[in-house]
Short mmCIF file of C-alpha atoms and ligand atoms in Angstrom, two decimals:
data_model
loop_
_atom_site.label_atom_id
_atom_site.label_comp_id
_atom_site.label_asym_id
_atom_site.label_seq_id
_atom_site.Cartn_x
_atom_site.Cartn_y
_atom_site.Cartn_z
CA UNK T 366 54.37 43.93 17.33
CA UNK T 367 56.09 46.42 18.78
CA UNK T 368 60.16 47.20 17.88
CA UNK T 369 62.61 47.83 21.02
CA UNK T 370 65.66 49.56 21.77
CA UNK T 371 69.12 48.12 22.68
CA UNK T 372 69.89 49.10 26.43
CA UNK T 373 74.22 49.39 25.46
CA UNK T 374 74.22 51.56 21.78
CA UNK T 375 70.82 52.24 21.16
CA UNK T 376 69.95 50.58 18.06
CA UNK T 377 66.20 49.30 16.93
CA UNK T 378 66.11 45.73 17.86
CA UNK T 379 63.39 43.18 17.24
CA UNK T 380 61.30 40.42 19.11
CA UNK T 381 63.01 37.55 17.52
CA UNK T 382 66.80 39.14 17.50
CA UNK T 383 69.11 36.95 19.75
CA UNK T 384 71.51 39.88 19.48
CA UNK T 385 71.74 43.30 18.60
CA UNK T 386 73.06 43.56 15.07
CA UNK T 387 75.07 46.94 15.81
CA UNK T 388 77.25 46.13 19.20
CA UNK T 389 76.78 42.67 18.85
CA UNK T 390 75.25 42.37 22.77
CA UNK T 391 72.85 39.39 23.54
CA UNK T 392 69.15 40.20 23.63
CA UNK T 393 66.23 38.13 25.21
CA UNK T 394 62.47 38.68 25.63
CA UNK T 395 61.43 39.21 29.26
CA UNK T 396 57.76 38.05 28.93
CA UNK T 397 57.19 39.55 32.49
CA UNK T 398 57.66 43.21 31.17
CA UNK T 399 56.98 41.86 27.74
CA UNK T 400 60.08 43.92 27.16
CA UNK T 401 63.73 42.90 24.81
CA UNK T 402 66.16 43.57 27.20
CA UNK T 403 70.02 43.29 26.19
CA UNK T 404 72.24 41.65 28.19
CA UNK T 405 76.15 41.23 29.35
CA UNK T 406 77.19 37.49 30.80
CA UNK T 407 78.14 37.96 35.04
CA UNK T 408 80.72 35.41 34.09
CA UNK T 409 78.67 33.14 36.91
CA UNK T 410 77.24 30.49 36.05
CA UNK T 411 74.65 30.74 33.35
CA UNK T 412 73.69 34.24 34.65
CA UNK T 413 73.47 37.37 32.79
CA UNK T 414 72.86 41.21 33.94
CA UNK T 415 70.64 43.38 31.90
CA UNK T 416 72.33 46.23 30.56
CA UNK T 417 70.36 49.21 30.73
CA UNK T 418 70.31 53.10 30.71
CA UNK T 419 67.87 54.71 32.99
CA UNK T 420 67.19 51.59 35.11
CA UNK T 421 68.56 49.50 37.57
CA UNK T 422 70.58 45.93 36.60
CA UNK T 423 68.70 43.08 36.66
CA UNK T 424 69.84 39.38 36.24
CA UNK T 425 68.81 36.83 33.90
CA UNK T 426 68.64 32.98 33.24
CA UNK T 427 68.44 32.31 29.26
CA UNK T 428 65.43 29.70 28.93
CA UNK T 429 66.80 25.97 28.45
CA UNK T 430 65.89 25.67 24.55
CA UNK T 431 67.76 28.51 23.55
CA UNK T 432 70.63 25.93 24.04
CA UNK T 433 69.46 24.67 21.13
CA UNK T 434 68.94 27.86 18.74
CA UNK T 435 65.05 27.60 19.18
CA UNK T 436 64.00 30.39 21.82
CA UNK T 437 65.06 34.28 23.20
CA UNK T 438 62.68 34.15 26.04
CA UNK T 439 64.47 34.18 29.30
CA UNK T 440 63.17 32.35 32.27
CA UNK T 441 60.96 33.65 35.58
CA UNK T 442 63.18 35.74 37.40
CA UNK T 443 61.55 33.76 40.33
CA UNK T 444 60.31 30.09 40.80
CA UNK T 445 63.84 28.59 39.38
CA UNK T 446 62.16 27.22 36.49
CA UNK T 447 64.18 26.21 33.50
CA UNK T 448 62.08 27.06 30.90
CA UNK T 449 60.56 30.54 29.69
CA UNK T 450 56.76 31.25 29.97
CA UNK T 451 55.92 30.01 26.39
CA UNK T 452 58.19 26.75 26.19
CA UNK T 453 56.90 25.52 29.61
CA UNK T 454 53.52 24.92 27.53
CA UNK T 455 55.38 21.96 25.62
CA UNK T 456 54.61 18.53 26.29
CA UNK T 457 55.91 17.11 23.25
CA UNK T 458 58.66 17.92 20.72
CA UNK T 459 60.11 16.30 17.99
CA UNK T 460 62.97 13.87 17.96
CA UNK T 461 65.91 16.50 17.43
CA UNK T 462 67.79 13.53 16.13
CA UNK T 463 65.89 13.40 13.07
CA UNK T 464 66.90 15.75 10.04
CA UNK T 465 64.67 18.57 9.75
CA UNK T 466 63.06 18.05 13.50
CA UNK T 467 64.81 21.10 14.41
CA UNK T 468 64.69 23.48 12.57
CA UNK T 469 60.99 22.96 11.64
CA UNK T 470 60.73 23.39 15.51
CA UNK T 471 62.38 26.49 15.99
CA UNK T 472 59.81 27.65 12.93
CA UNK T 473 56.86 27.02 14.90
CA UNK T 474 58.58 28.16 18.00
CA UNK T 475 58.53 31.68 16.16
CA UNK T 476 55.15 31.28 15.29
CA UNK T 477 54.27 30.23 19.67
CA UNK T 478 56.15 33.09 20.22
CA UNK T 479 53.96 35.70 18.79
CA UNK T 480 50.64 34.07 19.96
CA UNK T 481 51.86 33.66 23.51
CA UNK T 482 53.34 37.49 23.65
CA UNK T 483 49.53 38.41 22.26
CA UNK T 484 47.48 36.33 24.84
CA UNK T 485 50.24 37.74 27.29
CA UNK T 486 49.41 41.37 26.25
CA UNK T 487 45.20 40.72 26.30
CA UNK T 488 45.82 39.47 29.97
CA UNK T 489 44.55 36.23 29.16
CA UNK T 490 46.10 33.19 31.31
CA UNK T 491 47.70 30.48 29.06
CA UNK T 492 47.52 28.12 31.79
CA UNK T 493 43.97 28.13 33.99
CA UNK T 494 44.49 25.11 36.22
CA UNK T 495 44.29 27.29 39.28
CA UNK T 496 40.33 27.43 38.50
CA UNK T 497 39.92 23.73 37.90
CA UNK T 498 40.33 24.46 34.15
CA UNK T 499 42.81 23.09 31.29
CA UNK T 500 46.23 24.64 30.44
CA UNK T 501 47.37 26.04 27.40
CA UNK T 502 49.65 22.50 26.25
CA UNK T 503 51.77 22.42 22.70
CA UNK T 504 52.44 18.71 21.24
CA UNK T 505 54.98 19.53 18.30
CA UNK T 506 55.19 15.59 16.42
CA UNK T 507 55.16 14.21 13.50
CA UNK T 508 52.41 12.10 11.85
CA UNK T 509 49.86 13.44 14.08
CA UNK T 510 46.77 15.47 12.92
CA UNK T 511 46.80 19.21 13.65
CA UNK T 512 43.93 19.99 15.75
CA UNK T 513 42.97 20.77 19.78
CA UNK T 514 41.31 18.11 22.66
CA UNK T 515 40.93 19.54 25.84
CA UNK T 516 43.40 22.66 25.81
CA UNK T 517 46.51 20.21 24.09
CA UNK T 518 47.07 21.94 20.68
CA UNK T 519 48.48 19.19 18.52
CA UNK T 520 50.80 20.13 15.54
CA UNK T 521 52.25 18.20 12.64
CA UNK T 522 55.53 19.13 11.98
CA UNK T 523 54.98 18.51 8.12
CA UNK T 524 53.30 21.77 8.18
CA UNK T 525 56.12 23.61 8.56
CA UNK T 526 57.14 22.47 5.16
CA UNK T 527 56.82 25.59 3.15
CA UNK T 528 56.20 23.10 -0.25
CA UNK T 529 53.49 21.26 0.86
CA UNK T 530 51.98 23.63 2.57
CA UNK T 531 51.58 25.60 -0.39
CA UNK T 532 50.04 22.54 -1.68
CA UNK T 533 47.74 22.09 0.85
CA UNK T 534 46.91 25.52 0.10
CA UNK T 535 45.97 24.93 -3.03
CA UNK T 536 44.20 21.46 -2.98
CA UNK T 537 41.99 23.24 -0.07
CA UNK T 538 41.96 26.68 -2.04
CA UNK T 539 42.80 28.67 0.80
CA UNK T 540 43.51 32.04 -0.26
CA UNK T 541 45.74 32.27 3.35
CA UNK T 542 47.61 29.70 5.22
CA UNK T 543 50.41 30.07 7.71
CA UNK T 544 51.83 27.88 10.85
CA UNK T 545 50.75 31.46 12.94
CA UNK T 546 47.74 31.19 11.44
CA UNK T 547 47.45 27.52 12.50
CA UNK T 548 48.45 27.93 16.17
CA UNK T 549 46.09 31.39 16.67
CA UNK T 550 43.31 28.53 15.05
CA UNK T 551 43.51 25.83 17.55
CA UNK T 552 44.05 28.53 20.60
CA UNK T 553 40.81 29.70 19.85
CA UNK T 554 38.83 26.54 20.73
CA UNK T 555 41.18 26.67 23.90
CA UNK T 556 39.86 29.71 24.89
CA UNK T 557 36.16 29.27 23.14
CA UNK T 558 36.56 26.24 26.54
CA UNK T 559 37.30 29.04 29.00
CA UNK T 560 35.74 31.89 27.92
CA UNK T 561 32.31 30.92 26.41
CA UNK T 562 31.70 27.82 27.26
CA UNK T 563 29.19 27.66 30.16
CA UNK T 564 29.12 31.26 30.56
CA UNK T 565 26.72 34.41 30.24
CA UNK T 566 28.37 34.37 26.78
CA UNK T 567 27.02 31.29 25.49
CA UNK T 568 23.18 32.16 24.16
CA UNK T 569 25.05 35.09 22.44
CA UNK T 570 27.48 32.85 20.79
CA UNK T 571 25.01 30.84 19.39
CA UNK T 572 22.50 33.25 17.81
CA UNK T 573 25.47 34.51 16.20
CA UNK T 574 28.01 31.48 15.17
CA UNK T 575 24.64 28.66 15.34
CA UNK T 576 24.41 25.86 17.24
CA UNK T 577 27.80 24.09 18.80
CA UNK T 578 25.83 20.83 19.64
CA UNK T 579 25.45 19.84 16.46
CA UNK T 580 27.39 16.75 16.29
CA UNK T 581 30.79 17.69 15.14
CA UNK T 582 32.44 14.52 13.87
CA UNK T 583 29.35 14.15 11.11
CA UNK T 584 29.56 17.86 10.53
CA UNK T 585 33.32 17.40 9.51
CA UNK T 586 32.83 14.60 7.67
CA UNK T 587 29.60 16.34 5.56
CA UNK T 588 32.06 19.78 5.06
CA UNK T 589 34.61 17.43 3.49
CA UNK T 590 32.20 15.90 1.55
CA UNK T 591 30.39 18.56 0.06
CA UNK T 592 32.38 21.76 0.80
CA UNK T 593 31.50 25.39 2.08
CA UNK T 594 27.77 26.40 1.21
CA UNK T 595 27.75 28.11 -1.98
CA UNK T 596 26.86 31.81 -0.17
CA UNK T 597 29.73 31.10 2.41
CA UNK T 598 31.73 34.66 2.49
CA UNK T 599 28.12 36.49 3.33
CA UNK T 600 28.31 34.70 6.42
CA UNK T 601 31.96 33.06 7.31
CA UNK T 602 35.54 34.74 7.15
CA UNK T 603 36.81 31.36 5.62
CA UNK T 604 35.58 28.87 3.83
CA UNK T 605 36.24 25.84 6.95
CA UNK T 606 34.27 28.25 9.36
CA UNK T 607 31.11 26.70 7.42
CA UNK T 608 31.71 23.16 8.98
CA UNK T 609 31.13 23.37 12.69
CA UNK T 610 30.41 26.48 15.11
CA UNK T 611 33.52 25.91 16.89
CA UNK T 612 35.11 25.91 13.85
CA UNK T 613 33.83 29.64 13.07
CA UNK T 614 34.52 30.63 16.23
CA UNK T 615 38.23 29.31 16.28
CA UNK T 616 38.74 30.84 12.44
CA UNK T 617 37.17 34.39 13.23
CA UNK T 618 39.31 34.20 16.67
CA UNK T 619 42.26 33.90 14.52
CA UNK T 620 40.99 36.75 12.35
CA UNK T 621 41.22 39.22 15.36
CA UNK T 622 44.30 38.30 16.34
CA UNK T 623 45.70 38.89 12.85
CA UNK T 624 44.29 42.12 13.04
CA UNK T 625 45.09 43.59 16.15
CA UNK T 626 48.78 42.00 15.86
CA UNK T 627 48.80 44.22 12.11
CA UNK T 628 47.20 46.92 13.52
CA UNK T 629 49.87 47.53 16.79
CA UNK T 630 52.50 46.37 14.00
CA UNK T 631 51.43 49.39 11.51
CA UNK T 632 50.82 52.14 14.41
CA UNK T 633 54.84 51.25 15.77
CA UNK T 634 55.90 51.50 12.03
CA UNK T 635 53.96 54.66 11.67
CA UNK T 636 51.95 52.92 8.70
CA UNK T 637 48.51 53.71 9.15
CA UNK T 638 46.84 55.87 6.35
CA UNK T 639 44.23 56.90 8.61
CA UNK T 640 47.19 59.77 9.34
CA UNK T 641 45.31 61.41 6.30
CA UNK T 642 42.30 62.40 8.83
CA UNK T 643 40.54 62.30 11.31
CA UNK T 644 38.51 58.74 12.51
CA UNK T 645 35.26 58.92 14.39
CA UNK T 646 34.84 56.70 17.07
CA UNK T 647 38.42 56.73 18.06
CA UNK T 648 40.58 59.00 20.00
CA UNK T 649 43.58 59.33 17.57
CA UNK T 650 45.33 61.56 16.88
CA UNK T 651 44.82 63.23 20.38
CA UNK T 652 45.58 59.94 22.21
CA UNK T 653 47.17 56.64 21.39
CA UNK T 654 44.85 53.63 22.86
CA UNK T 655 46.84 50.44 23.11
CA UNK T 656 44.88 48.26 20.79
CA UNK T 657 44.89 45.06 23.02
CA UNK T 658 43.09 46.81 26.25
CA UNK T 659 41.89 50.05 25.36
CA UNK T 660 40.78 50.64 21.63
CA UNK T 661 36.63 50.20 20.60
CA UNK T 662 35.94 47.43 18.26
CA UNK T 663 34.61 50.41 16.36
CA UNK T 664 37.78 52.53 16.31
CA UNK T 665 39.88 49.01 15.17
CA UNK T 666 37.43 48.05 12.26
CA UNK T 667 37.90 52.04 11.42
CA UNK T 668 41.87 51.24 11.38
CA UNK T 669 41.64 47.81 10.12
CA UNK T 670 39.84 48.44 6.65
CA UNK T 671 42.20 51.59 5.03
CA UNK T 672 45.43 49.88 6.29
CA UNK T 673 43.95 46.28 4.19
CA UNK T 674 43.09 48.07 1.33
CA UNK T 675 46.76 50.21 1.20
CA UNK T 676 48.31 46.69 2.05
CA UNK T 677 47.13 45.25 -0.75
CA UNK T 678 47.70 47.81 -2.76
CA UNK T 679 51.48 47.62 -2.19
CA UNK T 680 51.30 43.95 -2.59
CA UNK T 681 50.02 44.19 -6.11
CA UNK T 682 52.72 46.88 -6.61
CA UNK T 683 55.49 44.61 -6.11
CA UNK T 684 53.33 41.98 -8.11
CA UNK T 685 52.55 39.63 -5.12
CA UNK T 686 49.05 38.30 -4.46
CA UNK T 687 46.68 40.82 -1.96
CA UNK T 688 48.49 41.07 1.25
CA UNK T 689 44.46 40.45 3.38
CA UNK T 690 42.70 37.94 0.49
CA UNK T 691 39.03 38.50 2.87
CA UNK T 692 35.94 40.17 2.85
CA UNK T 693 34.29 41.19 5.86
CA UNK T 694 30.93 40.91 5.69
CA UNK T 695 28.28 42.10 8.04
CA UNK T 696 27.85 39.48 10.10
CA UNK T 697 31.39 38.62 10.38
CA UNK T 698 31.93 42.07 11.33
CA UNK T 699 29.56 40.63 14.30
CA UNK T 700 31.47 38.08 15.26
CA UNK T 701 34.60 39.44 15.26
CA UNK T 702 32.93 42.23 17.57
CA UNK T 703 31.86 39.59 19.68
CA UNK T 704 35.20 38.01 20.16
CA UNK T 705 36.76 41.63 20.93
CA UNK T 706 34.07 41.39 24.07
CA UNK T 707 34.63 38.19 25.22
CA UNK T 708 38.63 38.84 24.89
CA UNK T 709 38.04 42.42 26.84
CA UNK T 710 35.60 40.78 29.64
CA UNK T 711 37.92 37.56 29.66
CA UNK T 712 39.25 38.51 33.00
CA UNK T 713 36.23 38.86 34.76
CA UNK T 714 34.35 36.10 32.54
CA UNK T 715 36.59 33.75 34.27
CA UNK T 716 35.94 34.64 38.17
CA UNK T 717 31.99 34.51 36.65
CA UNK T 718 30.88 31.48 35.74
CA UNK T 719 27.40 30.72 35.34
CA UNK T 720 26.98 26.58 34.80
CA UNK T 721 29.46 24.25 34.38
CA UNK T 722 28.64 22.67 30.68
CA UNK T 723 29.84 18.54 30.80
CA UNK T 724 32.74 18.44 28.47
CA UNK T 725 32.48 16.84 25.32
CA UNK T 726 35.18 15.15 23.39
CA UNK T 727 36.67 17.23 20.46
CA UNK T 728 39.22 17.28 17.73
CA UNK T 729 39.32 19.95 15.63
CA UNK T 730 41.10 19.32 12.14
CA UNK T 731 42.94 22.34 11.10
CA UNK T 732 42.49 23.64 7.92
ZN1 ZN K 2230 73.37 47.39 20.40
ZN1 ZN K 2231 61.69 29.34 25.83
ZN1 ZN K 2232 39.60 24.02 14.45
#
């Protein structure tokens, strides 16, 4: 994630500040420029005007839920719409009125945030109905099951609770669980819809993740039975990628998206120990690539692996468990190539269609 600047003194500002904590001027996210831009009410209506040094003033509409303390995205500048890019994917939320609705909400609604600004910054549309396909749709409830059917990402608001999901964590022996983790999870089988499904993608897909027609329901029910195959990090990221295809898919397209967010995190911060020499394969340090467009799957895995290993080196220094608790085996390291190609040609994929596959129902249970 990248850091910004504050347009009136100057100060570094982040992607969830609401206001700078120097000058004390509002700040919002305009997803458009994917840009924090600081702000100054017009003292009409709900309008603001960007303040801003080299450039000229623009005006602003706040999204409608950061009325209530949950968003900092600001709405299309056209269109009139009330709601910012990444809120307009909610169908459901909770019942404010119940205690803890809210601010379990606005947790989550940090998590969205970060996925939508990534898919935003791959190019990749979060809402393909203009091509007959699903959009991207967020039902925030609780008692429901956590999972995805037909581009509606379902979330239990219980997982926000930092207690039992620690629990979970440990009756499932998940060495990593997170609510960004969750949502990056049950995008995947979104996009696994758009981009794989029924395209020139699909053969490759399967000789490298197996066969996604095995019936998933039983396949579920047989992981929970017996758990991961005894040989499972040779071949899986996780654990739960062993139950289904799509389920491999959706947990190593969470894994690059972890990485590439780290990765554009560590190179803003100045982090990465690759500084120490020279990487083949990549350009650096004679030319920055921006990781979500330009860099080679080679160069990334080149930056990825030093910056884990120093990660969890600091972790242990500060006595916390390893900061990046997986192994990347061979052919994960194929997969996880694959999904950087699909991600890259997503664009293109989607004006390229080969056959349109029948759609099958599917719930995917989150781990
Ligand atoms: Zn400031
Ligand atoms: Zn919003
Ligand atoms: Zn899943």
């Amino acid at each position: 994630m990248r850091t910004y600047t504050c347009g009136a003194c100057g100060h570094r500002v982040y992607f969830e500040n609401i206001s700078c904590v120097r000058c004390g001027h509002m700040l919002g996210f305009d997803a458009e420029r994917l840009e924090v831009v600081t702000l100054t009410a017009s003292g009409q209506n709900d309008e603001y005007i960007q303040i801003a040094r080299h450039e000229p003033a623009q005006s602003y509409r706040f999204c409608l839920n950061a009325g209530h303390g949950v968003c900092n995205w600001l709405a299309p500048k056209t269109g009139g719409a009330e709601l910012c890019v990444a809120c307009s994917l909610n169908r459901t939320i909770p019942n404010l009125q119940e205690p803890g609705n809210l601010a379990a909400w606005g947790e989550f609604e940090l998590a969205k945030k970060r996925l939508i600004y990534q898919l935003l910054r791959f190019g990749l549309p979060v809402d393909a109905t203009h091509i007959g396909r699903h959009k991207l749709t967020f039902d925030f409830a609780r008692d429901t099951t956590t999972g995805h059917l037909d581009g509606v990402i379902s979330v239990d608001m219980l997982e926000a609770d930092s207690v039992w999901r620690e629990q979970q964590k440990q009756l499932f022996q998940e060495p990593y669980r997170s609510l960004l983790g969750h949502l990056r999870h049950e995008s995947g089988h979104f996009y696994w819809m758009l981009l794989v499904e029924g395209t020139g993608h699909l053969d490759r897909f399967r000789s490298l993740f197996g066969d996604d027609t095995l019936d998933y329901s039983n396949a579920l029910a047989s992981y929970h039975d017996t758990g991961p195959v005894a040989n499972w990090q040779e071949l899986h990221v996780s654990a739960y990628a062993c139950a289904h295809p799509w389920e491999d898919w959706a947990e190593t397209w969470a894994h690059y998206l972890h990485m590439v967010d780290a990765l554009d995190t560590s190179e803003e911060w100045g982090l990465e120990p690759r500084a120490r020499g020279l990487v083949f394969g990549s350009f650096w340090p004679f030319k920055i690539s921006d990781i979500y467009r330009e860099e080679t799957f080679e160069a990334l895995m080149e930056r990825w692996i030093p910056l884990t290993l120093s990660l969890n080196s600091l972790s242990r220094s500060m006595g916390h468990a390893d900061y990046y608790p997986f192994v990347i085996s061979d052919p994960v390291r194929k997969k996880l190539g694959f999904v950087h190609e699909v991600i890259r040609n997503g664009g293109a994929q989607l004006g390229q269609r080969t056959t349109a596959t029948p759609r099958r129902p599917r719930r995917s249970k989150a781990r």
